[in-house]
Backbone as JSON, one array per atom type, in Angstrom:
{
  "sequence": "XXXXXXXXXXXXXXXXXXXXXXXXXXXXXXXXXXXXXXXXXXXXXXXXXXXXXXXXXXX",
  "N": [[103.08, 112.15, 115.11], [103.17, 108.84, 116.24], [102.61, 106.93, 119.08], [103.27, 103.85, 120.6], [102.19, 102.0, 123.21], [103.71, 99.49, 124.89], [103.86, 98.2, 127.27], [103.93, 98.36, 130.91], [106.14, 99.23, 133.45], [107.28, 98.12, 136.76], [107.35, 100.45, 138.29], [105.4, 101.99, 137.24], [105.96, 103.34, 134.93], [105.52, 103.79, 131.47], [106.37, 101.64, 128.75], [107.32, 102.71, 125.69], [107.11, 102.86, 122.17], [108.08, 104.97, 119.54], [106.97, 106.48, 116.54], [107.62, 108.58, 113.93], [106.8, 110.77, 111.34], [105.97, 112.39, 108.22], [103.81, 111.12, 106.97], [103.01, 109.05, 108.59], [100.96, 106.44, 109.81], [98.46, 104.2, 111.19], [97.0, 100.91, 111.43], [94.63, 98.48, 112.51], [94.23, 94.95, 112.51], [91.72, 92.38, 112.02], [92.57, 90.21, 113.55], [93.78, 91.35, 115.72], [96.27, 92.29, 115.42], [98.62, 94.98, 115.04], [99.54, 97.4, 112.74], [102.03, 99.58, 111.66], [102.34, 102.18, 109.43], [104.68, 103.69, 107.32], [104.39, 105.17, 104.99], [101.46, 105.33, 102.92], [101.8, 102.92, 101.48], [103.95, 101.57, 102.58], [105.11, 99.42, 104.97], [106.12, 99.95, 108.28], [106.41, 98.9, 110.85], [105.23, 96.11, 112.8], [103.01, 94.72, 115.18], [102.29, 91.9, 117.05], [99.16, 90.38, 118.11], [98.42, 91.12, 121.47], [100.94, 92.14, 122.07], [100.97, 94.82, 122.21], [99.47, 97.63, 123.85], [98.24, 100.13, 123.76], [97.52, 102.89, 121.57], [98.73, 106.05, 120.8], [98.2, 109.16, 119.28], [100.09, 111.91, 118.56], [101.12, 115.34, 118.19]],
  "CA": [[103.81, 111.08, 115.77], [102.36, 107.77, 116.83], [103.26, 106.23, 120.19], [102.69, 102.55, 120.9], [102.5, 101.55, 124.57], [103.89, 98.03, 124.84], [103.82, 97.65, 128.62], [104.14, 99.26, 132.04], [107.06, 98.57, 134.39], [106.84, 98.06, 138.16], [107.21, 101.79, 138.86], [104.29, 102.66, 136.58], [106.42, 103.98, 133.7], [105.12, 103.07, 130.26], [107.33, 101.34, 127.69], [106.71, 103.34, 124.52], [107.82, 102.95, 120.9], [107.61, 106.15, 118.83], [107.11, 106.51, 115.09], [107.36, 109.96, 113.52], [106.99, 111.04, 109.92], [104.88, 113.21, 107.66], [102.67, 110.31, 106.51], [102.86, 107.87, 109.44], [99.6, 106.1, 110.19], [98.38, 102.84, 111.69], [95.74, 100.19, 111.25], [94.54, 97.21, 113.22], [93.64, 93.87, 111.73], [90.74, 91.63, 112.81], [93.26, 89.3, 114.47], [94.31, 92.11, 116.84], [97.6, 92.79, 115.05], [98.73, 96.41, 114.81], [100.51, 97.67, 111.67], [102.42, 100.98, 111.52], [102.68, 102.47, 108.04], [105.51, 104.89, 107.12], [103.6, 105.82, 103.95], [100.31, 104.45, 102.69], [102.16, 101.63, 100.88], [105.18, 101.06, 103.18], [104.99, 98.98, 106.37], [107.26, 100.35, 109.1], [106.52, 97.95, 111.96], [104.0, 95.37, 113.08], [102.93, 94.15, 116.52], [101.38, 90.76, 117.15], [98.15, 90.55, 119.14], [98.91, 90.96, 122.83], [102.24, 92.78, 122.25], [100.76, 96.26, 122.31], [98.36, 97.9, 124.73], [97.54, 101.38, 123.47], [98.07, 103.74, 120.52], [98.48, 107.49, 121.0], [98.62, 110.03, 118.19], [100.47, 113.22, 119.07], [101.63, 116.25, 117.16]],
  "C": [[102.81, 110.09, 116.34], [103.2, 107.1, 117.91], [102.51, 104.94, 120.47], [103.13, 102.16, 122.3], [102.54, 100.02, 124.53], [103.87, 97.39, 126.21], [104.02, 98.75, 129.65], [105.05, 98.54, 133.01], [106.54, 98.67, 135.82], [106.64, 99.43, 138.8], [106.09, 102.59, 138.2], [104.68, 103.38, 135.3], [106.03, 103.13, 132.49], [106.34, 102.81, 129.37], [106.68, 101.77, 126.4], [107.65, 103.26, 123.33], [107.22, 104.13, 120.15], [107.92, 106.04, 117.34], [106.71, 107.9, 114.63], [107.66, 110.11, 112.04], [105.8, 111.78, 109.37], [103.65, 112.4, 107.24], [102.4, 109.11, 107.4], [101.4, 107.69, 109.86], [99.6, 104.66, 110.72], [97.04, 102.22, 111.33], [95.79, 98.94, 112.1], [93.88, 96.19, 112.3], [92.66, 93.1, 112.61], [91.37, 90.67, 113.83], [93.74, 90.0, 115.73], [95.72, 92.61, 116.57], [97.52, 94.29, 114.79], [99.83, 96.63, 113.78], [100.74, 99.18, 111.6], [102.89, 101.18, 110.09], [103.5, 103.76, 107.98], [104.89, 105.79, 106.06], [102.42, 104.89, 103.69], [100.65, 103.07, 102.11], [103.4, 100.99, 101.5], [104.97, 100.71, 104.65], [106.27, 99.35, 107.11], [107.49, 99.34, 110.21], [105.18, 97.25, 112.12], [104.11, 94.76, 114.47], [101.91, 93.02, 116.5], [100.31, 91.04, 118.2], [98.73, 90.28, 120.53], [100.25, 91.62, 123.11], [102.15, 94.29, 122.21], [99.51, 96.49, 123.15], [97.53, 99.11, 124.29], [98.28, 102.13, 122.36], [97.71, 105.18, 120.86], [98.99, 108.24, 119.78], [98.88, 111.4, 118.79], [100.97, 114.08, 117.93], [103.05, 116.62, 117.43]]
}
């Protein structure tokens, strides 16, 4: 599972988007964009530079 932290609210709770799948992976681009891949050839989601803060990989 990959978790993308997109922000933190006033109480300190993180806003997190989760992506789970057997082949899920991610890559960053030189521009700062973040791309989530469902499979090596299938884009699942993309975040523009500045719209994501942190990536966590969990099991």
